Amino acid sequence: MWQQVEQSLHLSMGRVMNQIATLLPGILAFIVAFLFFLLVGWLLSLLVTRILSALRFDERMGRGAHAMAEWSPRATPSLLVGRIVFWCFVIAGVVVGGSALGTSEHIVSGWMLGYVPRVVGAAILLLAGNVLARFVSRSVLITGVNLNLSYARLLSMGVRWMILVLTGAMVLDHLALGGAIVELGFGILFGGIVFALSLAVGLGSRDLVSRSLEREAARPVEVAQPEKIHHF
Amino acid sequence: MAAVEITEETKQQVERIGSADVVVGIAGTVSPEELRARAGHIMQELGSGVSSLRFVFAWPAPEPAAEAAPAAEDSTFAMLPFSPPALSAAEFWAGVSANQRAVLNLAASLNARVCIVLGPDLAALDAHSIQLFAYAILERQCGLAIPVYPVAKYDGLINSGILSPLSRALYGRRVRNPLAFDFAASGALCAPLARVSPSAETAGNALLWPVTIAATQFPQVPVGQVHIGVQHKVATEGLELSAVLGQLTGSIFQEMDACASHWQRIRGSQATPTWGNGSENQPDGQAIDAQPLLDSFLLGSKSLDEVWRLLLPPNTLLELKRLTRATPDQFRIPDDVWASIVYDFALAYRLRTISRVHLLGALTPLYLGWVASWVREVSNLNSAAAEQRFEQFARAWEEKKPYLLSRWRWPDRFNP
């Protein structure tokens, strides 16, 4: 009895050791591949940044109101491109290293590897959505304030959340999570907002709108007063 | 540095004329008939005093072939139409500057001794103004002559509130209108003024700041001012305050960034010799209701708090907070606080702390707050006293310049 237990323990131990022995070169290969890509990525990003600086990429990108520089306020555009190159190589290192483990069927399944591009795409979408939401909401806020709209802040917040919700729906759709529920939920949410606004204006504010129109119609034509202050 | 290009047709006209002593150029489209008539009238008025000088009147004609008027009217003056630079109609000041550069370029091609650039409304096209400009350049050996307009105390507030004191504090020249419709330059300065600096070109914001160029590239060249009794009518319809403010301040911040090595060495300011008689009897103007301006400032301080926090130091924010609680009668932005606000915005523009479009947009409510404070303060003063008050205001900017220098050189240093 004891011999049988000992034998089966030996066999189990042998299998574990065998697994570890099989895995170790893979892990080593993963680390080597990852470090290699990290180094290449760092060197290439440095090279790209230098080349772009030499080509006055920042100055060229700085031209116009919708320049790339406007989207990366703290970093220069060339630095931004350099960082994108670096992180692309880091991700490539993880993917190549993962496949180099040689046991992708067991540890990093084919599904997970196939899913990586989706995750990368979703991360880019999320980042772009966040940047866009911040930029557009700030634009709306400043324009609203300069137009003397007392509800500029509310408007800006609404625009921000609209873009964030849209981004969230796109990210979930890109990750293939939730399936039709996301599309349906988003459709209902957006449709609901528009419907609620229509009802609010059409029913709730009917009297207000009619009174406002009557007041406008009854108002005598104002003669434009000459401006007393001249800014330029 | 890129110069404004001269088209083949214009080159042929220039070759036909040969050379000139005085080039009078108009920085905008005008009626050729009116210009010709007024040029003839001016030459008659100037009379024998300038008979030895050859004048050329240049103006941008959209279709030079059609406008190919006789190049030479008589022996003393000639008419020279030129092709205007391609411009976006939305950017009014950029258009004026591009035409000014084109005129200066023509003057350089004609080896002119003096180039007088005038605004497109032809308000300054009279014998007196031309005589004064020519006097400053030819007789008093100035490199640049800038006009002093008889502005009322509520006029040209962007200039009084930002452009003029900032230009004076940075470049050390006490010039009242650094971005003028009209000015005159000596022949030696025509070509440098006609060039667009690479920084301004890449920023797409190439306004012409003649005083900046003279002060940074030709510090030994004297700059003078002439009192000309004209008032320009700027068509404000369709122009939005925040857009114009953004364009003008964006351009001066751009120049500031490009010329940082020059203005950091300049301390104080030097008086500018001025000729001509200033108009003494300016209307004092009625009292202004500053409440709408104040409301815009209060709305800005309530809504743009998060943006201002990124640009201004805590001390200034505290001061702004105090101002929001002040009663309308007590509302007054101290000169040094306003100067430091503009300096901080200039620094944030350089560092790209936030998008430059947002940064310039966020300045508008603050500017309106300053206007409210200023018009309240000068409402009881006559024009002469208001001008003295402006002098005091501009000195405060100079006294605050060490703060700008410190922030510019060490932006990350703790700043309470």
XYZ file of C-alpha atoms in Angstrom, chain B residues 17 39 61 65 85 118 160 168 226 235 246 262 271 293 334 371:
16
model
C 9.190 102.533 -62.713
C -2.561 111.065 -54.631
C -5.369 95.247 -56.985
C -4.187 93.353 -65.614
C -1.156 87.912 -51.217
C -1.222 103.196 -44.695
C -4.113 99.649 -24.184
C 6.899 98.240 -23.983
C 4.236 110.951 -34.990
C -15.458 97.154 -39.438
C -6.942 85.272 -29.519
C 16.467 89.459 -26.826
C 11.300 107.311 -24.257
C -18.529 93.230 -18.707
C -4.727 95.999 -9.678
C -12.001 96.330 -19.199
